[in-house]
């Protein structure tokens, strides 16, 4: 048991099966032991709803509290009503899990019962969940936020900082690749290299379902394109959207620095870097990335449409690696 909850007499409450959350425990805790909710409500709590709850004679359901942080997950209106009545303790149900999962759980509960979330609340919650759970499908996020899957898809396209993933988990718990065409092409390569491979082996290596592997093999035997027309069209639309986004994004003409002086020319003249193996390798890498806007644009135009997403992800991975490198240098120099 975590230290903040150690003083409480905790009793087993079973599994809260409503949302697939981890095991929950109930306890009666002091109000002062609780932290405010990381609430999905953009405007905060509604004072009228708080007063209405405070006037009820019936016992209110337990509020949900994140066990490891003692932060309210769901039930801020009930907590404020308890304070208004002069109570010093309240019944809580503990949520076991990460803070990100606790937020999703709170959003889901607010879409099922209690004071409804506003459209702005649900939209803001969906944008946050897209960032914390990028591997979730649009339909899964929609089911948690009460939005349409098409709305979540639109929000995901607008979230420039959202992580890129190759597969997503659906509402049924199954993981499906985003680009089904690529999985089929991997299957073609394996079937060509190993004609007698089993369907299970093809499916496992290519990351596709056994039924998809069977369909690919059958199409090859009939001389048909292993990628159905609808998948090719969807792939073309995605590539076109990515290409338009790249063209719409301005490319800086020169590397941006915090000071008025470009550091690379000075680094190139530094003997401590020029005359050591590691220093020369570092200067070569820095020089390769210190390109002007025209060269960057030529590289953008050289990427074929069907590889834009993959190259973009590779570029992001490189950028993240350089960012970690910069942070390590700053810590070293601190």
Coordinates of C-alpha atoms in Angstrom, one line a residue:
X1 CA 0.0 0.0 0.0
X2 CA 1.3 3.5 -0.8
X3 CA 2.3 5.8 2.1
X4 CA -0.6 8.3 1.7
X5 CA -3.1 5.5 1.9
X6 CA -1.4 3.4 4.6
X7 CA -3.4 4.9 7.5
X8 CA -6.7 3.9 6.0
X9 CA -8.5 0.7 6.7
X10 CA -8.8 -0.6 3.1
X11 CA -11.3 -3.4 2.3
X12 CA -11.6 -5.5 -0.8
X13 CA -14.3 -4.2 -3.2
X14 CA -13.8 -6.5 -6.2
X15 CA -13.3 -5.6 -9.8
X16 CA -15.0 -2.6 -11.2
X17 CA -16.0 -4.3 -14.4
X18 CA -17.7 -1.3 -16.0
X19 CA -14.6 -0.2 -18.0
X20 CA -11.9 -2.8 -17.8
X21 CA -10.0 -0.9 -15.1
X22 CA -7.6 -2.6 -12.8
X23 CA -8.8 -3.9 -9.4
X24 CA -10.4 -1.1 -7.3
X25 CA -10.5 -0.9 -3.5
X26 CA -12.7 1.3 -1.3
X27 CA -11.8 3.2 1.8
X28 CA -13.0 6.2 3.9
X29 CA -10.4 8.9 3.7
X30 CA -9.9 12.4 5.0
X31 CA -10.8 15.1 2.5
X32 CA -7.5 16.8 3.1
X33 CA -5.7 13.7 1.9
X34 CA -7.0 14.1 -1.6
X35 CA -5.6 16.1 -4.5
X36 CA -7.8 17.9 -7.0
X37 CA -8.8 16.0 -10.2
X38 CA -6.8 16.2 -13.4
X39 CA -10.2 16.9 -14.8
X40 CA -11.4 16.7 -18.4
X41 CA -13.8 19.6 -17.7
X42 CA -12.3 22.6 -19.4
X43 CA -14.3 25.1 -17.3
X44 CA -13.9 23.2 -14.0
X45 CA -16.8 22.1 -11.7
X46 CA -20.3 23.5 -12.0
X47 CA -21.2 25.3 -8.6
X48 CA -24.9 24.7 -9.2
X49 CA -24.4 21.0 -9.5
X50 CA -22.2 21.0 -6.3
X51 CA -25.0 22.7 -4.3
X52 CA -27.6 20.4 -5.7
X53 CA -25.6 17.3 -4.6
X54 CA -24.9 18.9 -1.2
X55 CA -28.6 19.1 -0.5
X56 CA -29.3 15.5 -1.2
X57 CA -30.2 13.2 1.7
X58 CA -29.2 10.0 -0.1
X59 CA -25.6 8.7 0.2
X60 CA -23.6 9.5 -2.9
X61 CA -21.5 6.9 -4.7
X62 CA -17.8 6.7 -3.8
X63 CA -15.5 9.0 -5.8
X64 CA -12.7 7.4 -7.8
X65 CA -9.1 8.2 -6.6
X66 CA -5.8 7.3 -8.2
X67 CA -4.2 5.2 -5.6
X68 CA -0.5 6.1 -6.1
X69 CA -1.1 9.9 -6.2
X70 CA -4.3 10.3 -4.2
X71 CA -5.6 12.5 -7.0
X72 CA -9.3 12.4 -7.7
X73 CA -10.1 10.7 -11.0
X74 CA -13.9 11.1 -10.9
X75 CA -16.1 12.8 -8.4
X76 CA -14.9 16.4 -7.9
X77 CA -18.5 17.6 -7.7
X78 CA -19.2 15.0 -4.9
X79 CA -16.0 16.0 -3.2
X80 CA -16.9 19.7 -3.2
X81 CA -20.4 18.9 -2.1
X82 CA -18.9 17.0 0.9
X83 CA -16.8 20.0 1.8
X84 CA -19.9 22.2 1.5
X85 CA -21.8 20.0 3.9
X86 CA -18.9 20.2 6.4
X87 CA -17.8 16.5 6.1
X88 CA -14.2 15.7 6.9
X89 CA -14.2 12.3 5.3
X90 CA -15.5 10.7 2.1
X91 CA -15.7 7.2 0.7
X92 CA -13.4 6.6 -2.3
X93 CA -12.7 3.7 -4.6
X94 CA -9.0 3.4 -5.5
X95 CA -8.0 3.1 -9.1
X96 CA -4.8 1.0 -9.8
X97 CA -3.0 2.0 -13.0
X98 CA -1.0 4.8 -14.6
X99 CA -1.9 8.5 -14.5
X100 CA -2.7 8.4 -18.2
X101 CA -5.0 5.4 -17.8
X102 CA -6.6 7.1 -14.8
X103 CA -7.5 10.1 -16.9
X104 CA -9.0 7.9 -19.6
X105 CA -11.0 6.1 -16.9
X106 CA -12.3 9.4 -15.6
X107 CA -13.3 10.6 -19.0
X108 CA -15.1 7.3 -19.7
X109 CA -17.1 7.5 -16.4
X110 CA -18.1 11.0 -17.2
X111 CA -19.5 9.9 -20.5
X112 CA -21.6 7.2 -18.9
X113 CA -23.0 8.9 -15.9
X114 CA -23.1 12.1 -13.9
X115 CA -23.0 15.6 -15.2
X116 CA -22.3 15.2 -19.0
X117 CA -19.1 16.5 -20.5
X118 CA -19.5 19.4 -22.9
X119 CA -18.4 19.0 -26.6
X120 CA -15.4 21.1 -25.8
X121 CA -14.5 18.9 -22.8
X122 CA -14.8 15.7 -24.9
X123 CA -12.7 17.2 -27.7
X124 CA -10.0 18.3 -25.3
X125 CA -10.0 14.9 -23.7
X126 CA -9.7 13.1 -27.1
X127 CA -6.8 15.3 -28.1
X128 CA -5.0 14.4 -24.8
X129 CA -5.7 10.7 -25.2
X130 CA -4.4 10.8 -28.8
X131 CA -1.1 12.0 -27.3
X132 CA -1.0 9.5 -24.4
X133 CA -2.4 6.5 -26.2
X134 CA -1.4 6.9 -29.9
X135 CA -1.7 3.2 -30.3
X136 CA -5.4 3.3 -29.7
X137 CA -7.7 3.2 -32.7
X138 CA -10.1 6.1 -33.5
X139 CA -13.1 4.0 -32.5
X140 CA -11.5 3.0 -29.2
X141 CA -10.8 6.7 -28.3
X142 CA -14.3 7.6 -29.5
X143 CA -15.8 5.0 -27.2
X144 CA -14.0 6.6 -24.2
X145 CA -14.8 10.2 -25.0
X146 CA -18.3 10.0 -26.5
X147 CA -17.2 11.4 -29.8
X148 CA -17.7 10.0 -33.3
X149 CA -14.8 8.0 -34.7
X150 CA -14.6 10.4 -37.6
X151 CA -14.2 13.3 -35.2
X152 CA -11.3 11.5 -33.5
X153 CA -9.7 10.8 -36.8
X154 CA -9.9 14.5 -37.7
X155 CA -8.4 15.5 -34.4
X156 CA -5.6 13.0 -34.9
X157 CA -4.7 14.6 -38.2
X158 CA -4.6 18.0 -36.6
X159 CA -2.4 16.9 -33.7
X160 CA 1.0 17.6 -35.3
X161 CA 2.9 16.2 -32.3
X162 CA 1.1 12.9 -32.1
X163 CA 3.3 9.9 -32.2
X164 CA 3.4 7.8 -35.4
X165 CA 2.6 4.1 -35.0
X166 CA 2.4 1.2 -37.4
X167 CA -0.6 -0.5 -35.8
X168 CA -3.5 0.4 -33.5
X169 CA -5.5 -1.5 -30.9
X170 CA -9.2 -1.6 -31.6
X171 CA -12.2 -1.8 -29.3
X172 CA -12.1 -5.6 -29.4
X173 CA -8.5 -5.6 -28.2
X174 CA -7.0 -6.7 -31.5
X175 CA -4.0 -5.0 -32.9
X176 CA -4.3 -4.1 -36.6
X177 CA -1.7 -2.6 -38.9
X178 CA -2.4 0.9 -40.1
X179 CA -1.1 0.2 -43.6
X180 CA -2.6 -3.2 -44.5
X181 CA -1.1 -2.9 -48.0
X182 CA 2.5 -3.0 -46.6
X183 CA 1.7 -6.2 -44.7
X184 CA 0.4 -7.8 -47.8
X185 CA 3.6 -6.8 -49.7
X186 CA 5.7 -8.3 -46.9
X187 CA 3.7 -11.5 -47.3
X188 CA 4.4 -11.5 -51.1
X189 CA 8.1 -11.2 -50.4
X190 CA 8.1 -14.1 -48.0
X191 CA 6.0 -16.3 -50.3
X192 CA 8.4 -15.6 -53.2
X193 CA 11.4 -16.4 -51.0
X194 CA 9.8 -19.5 -49.3
X195 CA 7.0 -20.8 -51.5
X196 CA 6.3 -23.7 -49.2
X197 CA 6.0 -21.6 -46.0
X198 CA 2.8 -22.2 -44.0
X199 CA 0.1 -19.6 -43.8
X200 CA 0.8 -19.3 -40.1
X201 CA 4.5 -18.5 -40.7
X202 CA 3.6 -16.0 -43.4
X203 CA 1.1 -14.3 -41.2
X204 CA 3.5 -14.1 -38.2
X205 CA 6.4 -12.7 -40.2
X206 CA 4.4 -10.3 -42.3
X207 CA 2.3 -9.1 -39.3
X208 CA -1.0 -10.0 -40.9
X209 CA -3.9 -12.3 -40.1
X210 CA -3.9 -15.9 -41.4
X211 CA -6.9 -15.2 -43.5
X212 CA -5.1 -12.3 -45.1
X213 CA -2.1 -14.5 -45.8
X214 CA -4.4 -17.0 -47.4
X215 CA -6.0 -14.3 -49.6
X216 CA -2.5 -13.0 -50.7
X217 CA -1.4 -16.5 -51.7
X218 CA -4.7 -17.1 -53.6
X219 CA -4.3 -13.8 -55.5
X220 CA -0.8 -14.6 -56.5
X221 CA -1.9 -18.0 -57.8
X222 CA -4.6 -16.3 -59.9
X223 CA -2.2 -13.7 -61.2
X224 CA -4.1 -10.9 -59.4
X225 CA -2.6 -7.9 -57.5
X226 CA -2.2 -9.1 -53.9
X227 CA -3.2 -5.6 -52.7
X228 CA -7.0 -5.0 -53.3
X229 CA -8.0 -1.9 -55.1
X230 CA -9.6 -0.3 -52.0
X231 CA -6.3 -0.6 -50.1
X232 CA -4.3 0.8 -52.9
X233 CA -6.7 3.8 -53.2
X234 CA -6.5 4.3 -49.4
X235 CA -2.7 4.2 -49.5
X236 CA -2.7 6.8 -52.3
X237 CA -4.9 9.1 -50.4
X238 CA -2.7 8.9 -47.3
X239 CA 0.4 9.5 -49.3
X240 CA -1.3 12.5 -51.0
X241 CA -2.3 14.0 -47.6
X242 CA 1.2 13.6 -46.2
X243 CA 2.7 15.1 -49.3
X244 CA 0.4 18.1 -49.0
X245 CA 1.2 18.5 -45.4
X246 CA 5.0 18.5 -46.2
X247 CA 4.6 21.1 -48.9
X248 CA 2.5 23.3 -46.5
X249 CA 5.2 23.1 -43.8
X250 CA 7.8 25.9 -44.2
X251 CA 11.3 24.6 -44.3
X252 CA 13.8 26.9 -42.4
X253 CA 16.5 28.3 -44.7
X254 CA 19.2 27.7 -42.1
X255 CA 19.6 26.0 -38.7
X256 CA 18.1 28.1 -35.8
X257 CA 20.3 28.9 -32.9
X258 CA 19.5 30.8 -29.7
X259 CA 22.4 33.2 -30.1
X260 CA 23.4 35.4 -33.0
X261 CA 26.4 33.3 -34.0
X262 CA 26.2 30.0 -35.9
X263 CA 28.2 27.4 -33.8
X264 CA 29.3 25.0 -36.6
X265 CA 32.0 27.2 -38.2
X266 CA 33.7 27.7 -34.8
X267 CA 33.4 24.0 -34.0
X268 CA 35.1 23.1 -37.3
X269 CA 38.1 25.3 -36.3
X270 CA 38.5 23.7 -32.9
X271 CA 41.6 21.4 -32.8
X272 CA 40.1 19.4 -29.9
X273 CA 37.4 18.2 -32.3
X274 CA 39.3 18.3 -35.6
X275 CA 42.2 16.1 -34.5
X276 CA 40.3 13.4 -32.6
X277 CA 38.4 10.5 -34.2
X278 CA 35.3 11.1 -32.2
X279 CA 35.4 14.8 -32.8
X280 CA 35.7 14.4 -36.6
X281 CA 32.8 12.0 -36.7
X282 CA 30.7 14.4 -34.8
X283 CA 31.6 17.3 -37.1
X284 CA 30.7 15.2 -40.1
X285 CA 27.3 14.4 -38.7
X286 CA 26.6 18.0 -37.8
X287 CA 27.7 19.2 -41.2
X288 CA 25.5 16.6 -42.9
X289 CA 22.5 18.1 -41.1
X290 CA 23.4 21.8 -41.4
X291 CA 21.8 22.1 -44.8
X292 CA 20.1 25.1 -46.3
X293 CA 16.4 25.3 -47.2
X294 CA 16.9 24.5 -50.9
X295 CA 18.7 21.3 -50.2
X296 CA 16.1 20.2 -47.7
X297 CA 13.4 20.9 -50.3
X298 CA 15.2 18.8 -52.9
X299 CA 15.4 15.9 -50.4
X300 CA 11.6 16.3 -49.7
X301 CA 10.9 16.2 -53.4
X302 CA 13.1 13.1 -53.9
X303 CA 11.0 10.9 -51.5
X304 CA 8.4 8.8 -53.5
X305 CA 4.8 9.3 -52.4
X306 CA 4.4 5.8 -51.1
X307 CA 7.4 6.2 -48.7
X308 CA 6.6 9.7 -47.3
X309 CA 5.2 8.4 -44.0
X310 CA 8.1 6.0 -43.4
X311 CA 10.7 8.6 -44.2
X312 CA 9.0 11.1 -42.0
X313 CA 9.0 8.7 -39.1
X314 CA 12.7 8.0 -39.7
X315 CA 13.4 11.7 -39.6
X316 CA 11.5 12.1 -36.4
X317 CA 13.5 9.3 -34.8
X318 CA 16.8 11.1 -35.8
X319 CA 15.5 14.3 -34.4
X320 CA 14.6 12.6 -31.1
X321 CA 18.1 11.1 -31.0
X322 CA 19.8 14.5 -31.5
X323 CA 17.5 16.0 -28.9
X324 CA 18.6 13.3 -26.3
X325 CA 22.2 14.0 -27.3
X326 CA 21.7 17.8 -26.7
X327 CA 20.2 17.1 -23.3
X328 CA 23.1 14.9 -22.3
X329 CA 25.6 17.6 -23.3
X330 CA 23.7 20.2 -21.4
X331 CA 23.7 18.0 -18.3
X332 CA 27.4 17.4 -18.7
X333 CA 28.1 21.1 -18.9
X334 CA 25.8 22.0 -16.0

